[in-house]
Amino acid sequence: MTYKIGVIGDRDSVMPFKLFGFEVVYAVSAKQVRETIESMAKNAFGVIFITEDASELAVETIERYKSDVTPAIILIPSHNGTKGIGLKAIQDNVERAVGQNIL
């Protein structure tokens, strides 16, 4: 099965991902972000990149998909810079997999 890659966030942050052929959705409200994640999850998206700003609007929805293999939801910085949320999530996953934080 072939999976697609999606990107969710504000226009300025996610527009460059169109150059790579990713499906880009501009979402700035909590409802838009939640509905987009749900839609992508049901439509064969293997990876969903979401800006840290947008992820704060859909924490419960993202939590629900954390234990699933697909879609992998990856937090990325917005054009305003990083808030450290994505890096913290990676560190937590590494610690859970290895048993200690090696980063």
Tab-separated table of C-alpha atoms in Angstrom:
chain	number	residue	atom	x	y	z
A	1	MET	CA	0.000	0.000	0.000
A	2	THR	CA	1.250	3.444	-0.870
A	3	TYR	CA	0.914	6.094	1.789
A	4	LYS	CA	0.643	9.831	1.309
A	5	ILE	CA	2.329	12.579	3.306
A	6	GLY	CA	0.333	15.509	4.648
A	7	VAL	CA	1.211	18.801	6.276
A	8	ILE	CA	-1.109	20.862	8.491
A	9	GLY	CA	-0.573	24.393	9.740
A	10	ASP	CA	-0.698	28.058	8.913
A	11	ARG	CA	-0.154	29.105	5.306
A	12	ASP	CA	3.302	30.648	5.720
A	13	SER	CA	4.691	27.619	7.536
A	14	VAL	CA	3.412	24.822	5.319
A	15	MET	CA	3.433	26.360	1.816
A	16	PRO	CA	7.026	25.226	1.056
A	17	PHE	CA	6.013	21.580	1.518
A	18	LYS	CA	3.974	21.786	-1.699
A	19	LEU	CA	7.297	21.854	-3.568
A	20	PHE	CA	7.942	18.286	-2.386
A	21	GLY	CA	4.530	17.048	-3.502
A	22	PHE	CA	3.074	16.759	-0.005
A	23	GLU	CA	-0.620	17.417	0.489
A	24	VAL	CA	-0.842	20.720	2.336
A	25	VAL	CA	-3.836	21.883	4.358
A	26	TYR	CA	-4.048	25.345	5.857
A	27	ALA	CA	-5.725	25.071	9.238
A	28	VAL	CA	-5.776	27.714	11.934
A	29	SER	CA	-8.799	26.838	14.069
A	30	ALA	CA	-9.064	23.894	16.444
A	31	LYS	CA	-11.979	22.454	14.465
A	32	GLN	CA	-10.075	22.640	11.169
A	33	VAL	CA	-7.004	20.967	12.652
A	34	ARG	CA	-8.986	18.137	14.273
A	35	GLU	CA	-11.077	17.470	11.167
A	36	THR	CA	-8.011	17.497	8.926
A	37	ILE	CA	-6.127	15.006	11.121
A	38	GLU	CA	-9.166	12.693	11.195
A	39	SER	CA	-9.621	12.960	7.429
A	40	MET	CA	-5.952	12.269	6.679
A	41	ALA	CA	-5.907	9.322	9.077
A	42	LYS	CA	-8.828	7.735	7.222
A	43	ASN	CA	-7.389	8.402	3.755
A	44	ALA	CA	-4.078	6.485	3.721
A	45	PHE	CA	-1.718	9.142	5.023
A	46	GLY	CA	1.354	7.456	6.490
A	47	VAL	CA	2.913	10.631	7.878
A	48	ILE	CA	1.288	13.868	8.971
A	49	PHE	CA	3.532	16.809	9.713
A	50	ILE	CA	1.805	19.419	11.860
A	51	THR	CA	3.148	22.715	13.113
A	52	GLU	CA	3.637	23.020	16.857
A	53	ASP	CA	1.170	25.931	16.914
A	54	ALA	CA	-1.532	23.865	15.198
A	55	SER	CA	-0.800	20.835	17.378
A	56	GLU	CA	-1.704	22.818	20.490
A	57	LEU	CA	-5.233	23.133	19.073
A	58	ALA	CA	-5.747	19.366	18.761
A	59	VAL	CA	-3.860	17.752	21.634
A	60	GLU	CA	-6.523	15.095	22.321
A	61	THR	CA	-6.757	14.071	18.668
A	62	ILE	CA	-2.981	13.725	18.343
A	63	GLU	CA	-2.804	11.714	21.581
A	64	ARG	CA	-5.332	9.255	20.166
A	65	TYR	CA	-3.015	8.417	17.245
A	66	LYS	CA	0.240	8.165	19.238
A	67	SER	CA	-0.038	4.410	19.749
A	68	ASP	CA	-1.002	3.686	16.130
A	69	VAL	CA	1.599	2.799	13.521
A	70	THR	CA	-0.035	5.002	10.904
A	71	PRO	CA	-0.348	7.833	10.641
A	72	ALA	CA	2.859	8.977	12.291
A	73	ILE	CA	2.188	12.515	13.487
A	74	ILE	CA	5.360	14.593	13.541
A	75	LEU	CA	5.454	18.066	15.084
A	76	ILE	CA	7.458	20.688	13.216
A	77	PRO	CA	8.273	24.324	14.028
A	78	SER	CA	6.175	27.050	12.447
A	79	HIS	CA	7.584	30.074	10.639
A	80	ASN	CA	7.597	31.802	14.051
A	81	GLY	CA	10.200	29.370	15.377
A	82	THR	CA	10.112	26.381	17.669
A	83	LYS	CA	8.370	26.042	21.000
A	84	GLY	CA	10.291	22.875	21.862
A	85	ILE	CA	7.172	20.682	21.789
A	86	GLY	CA	8.354	18.544	18.858
A	87	LEU	CA	11.831	18.026	20.305
A	88	LYS	CA	10.329	17.045	23.668
A	89	ALA	CA	8.120	14.451	21.947
A	90	ILE	CA	11.129	12.962	20.151
A	91	GLN	CA	13.113	12.812	23.398
A	92	ASP	CA	10.200	11.091	25.162
A	93	ASN	CA	9.928	8.498	22.363
A	94	VAL	CA	13.668	7.800	22.416
A	95	GLU	CA	13.604	7.433	26.204
A	96	ARG	CA	10.652	5.061	26.004
A	97	ALA	CA	12.361	2.954	23.284
A	98	VAL	CA	15.882	2.861	24.776
A	99	GLY	CA	15.134	3.174	28.461
A	100	GLN	CA	16.981	6.447	28.937
A	101	ASN	CA	17.370	9.776	27.205
A	102	ILE	CA	20.435	9.423	24.982
A	103	LEU	CA	19.889	12.699	23.200
